[in-house]
Amino acid sequence: MVSYGAGTNSTALLVEMVRRGEPVDAILFADTGGERPGTYAYAEMFSAWLVARGYPAIIKIKKGGIPETLEQNCLRNATLPSLAFGRKACSHKYKIEPQDKWANNWPPARAAWTAGQKVVKLIGYDIDEPHRAAIPESEKFVYRYPLLEWGWGRDECVRAIAAAGLPQPGKSSCFFCPSMTKGEILQLRKEHPDLLIRALNIESTAKEAGNLQTVNGLGRRLNWGEFIELVDEAEANDPTAFFLRQQDFPNPPQCGACYDGASDDDEQEAA
Ligand code: SF4
């Protein structure tokens, strides 16, 4: 089964699996409810592309339990995605666990486990980040990293997608992901101002509830609202000042937890 994140790596992984004629039994896209519209559209288009080539359609799965998106969960609890606090619970709860639960009810997986075999999970880590490709084998799953096997980095992935005649997927992550860079936040502001307002609402709701005592905001040390205010102010006065003052803001926490829909480890973690 393939963990599909609707980003460049996992799209290239599948494109090359198709080109090589390697079989794939299931393709799972764990939806936090917070992807950008273009990501959902891309996954739908790519699913049709796969089906037309005899491969399974992409299955969109969601977290079980209370039917709410990660955004709704943050607002209900007046908190931020856990990555802002240096943890990975958001990706575990909304991406890893739904995939594992889905597999628990997938007849081929059950048959494999009954026969003493393991399900192979394909994950799109590439040669630029080999340290991530070390998920420990579990009782049920063993992990395979085709891009590493092929010696592919980001450039090869982009070329493979283009060679297949497909458009490149855009940024794939929650629109309020703490790992977003300042450039990505500004891109969100430009392309999806409505989503930026929703992201800022998550941040301000947590702040008003007094739940930002250990971090400044969505970007951990970076408060997105303050950053946007500064940009607005600078743009109104002197655009150059904005570029000079970007250095005042620290880099975001590295996602690590979510990488094109997968996790850099499969360990379960408390919220
Ligand atoms: S994309 Fe970011 S906010 Fe969304 S689940 Fe992954 S780490 Fe959490």
XYZ file of C-alpha atoms and ligand atoms in Angstrom, residues 32 35 70 81-83 90-91 94-95 172-174 176-179 255 257-258, ligand 1:
28
model
C -6.734 16.245 7.703
C -5.259 20.799 2.527
C -7.766 19.164 12.432
C -1.413 21.790 15.702
C 1.005 19.900 17.909
C 3.952 20.562 15.594
C -1.328 15.973 14.616
C 0.231 13.867 11.889
C -4.759 12.567 11.301
C -2.441 10.724 8.933
C 0.942 19.679 0.173
C 0.312 20.312 3.858
C -2.325 21.788 6.104
C -2.050 26.233 8.890
C 0.964 23.933 9.225
C 3.558 25.279 11.659
C 6.300 24.109 9.303
C 7.792 19.479 9.704
C 6.217 14.681 11.102
C 4.495 15.075 7.775
S 0.723 19.082 7.667
Fe 1.514 20.099 9.537
S -0.337 20.665 10.736
Fe -0.966 19.157 9.166
S -0.873 17.172 10.223
Fe 1.123 17.471 9.226
S 2.482 18.456 10.757
Fe 0.332 18.643 11.471
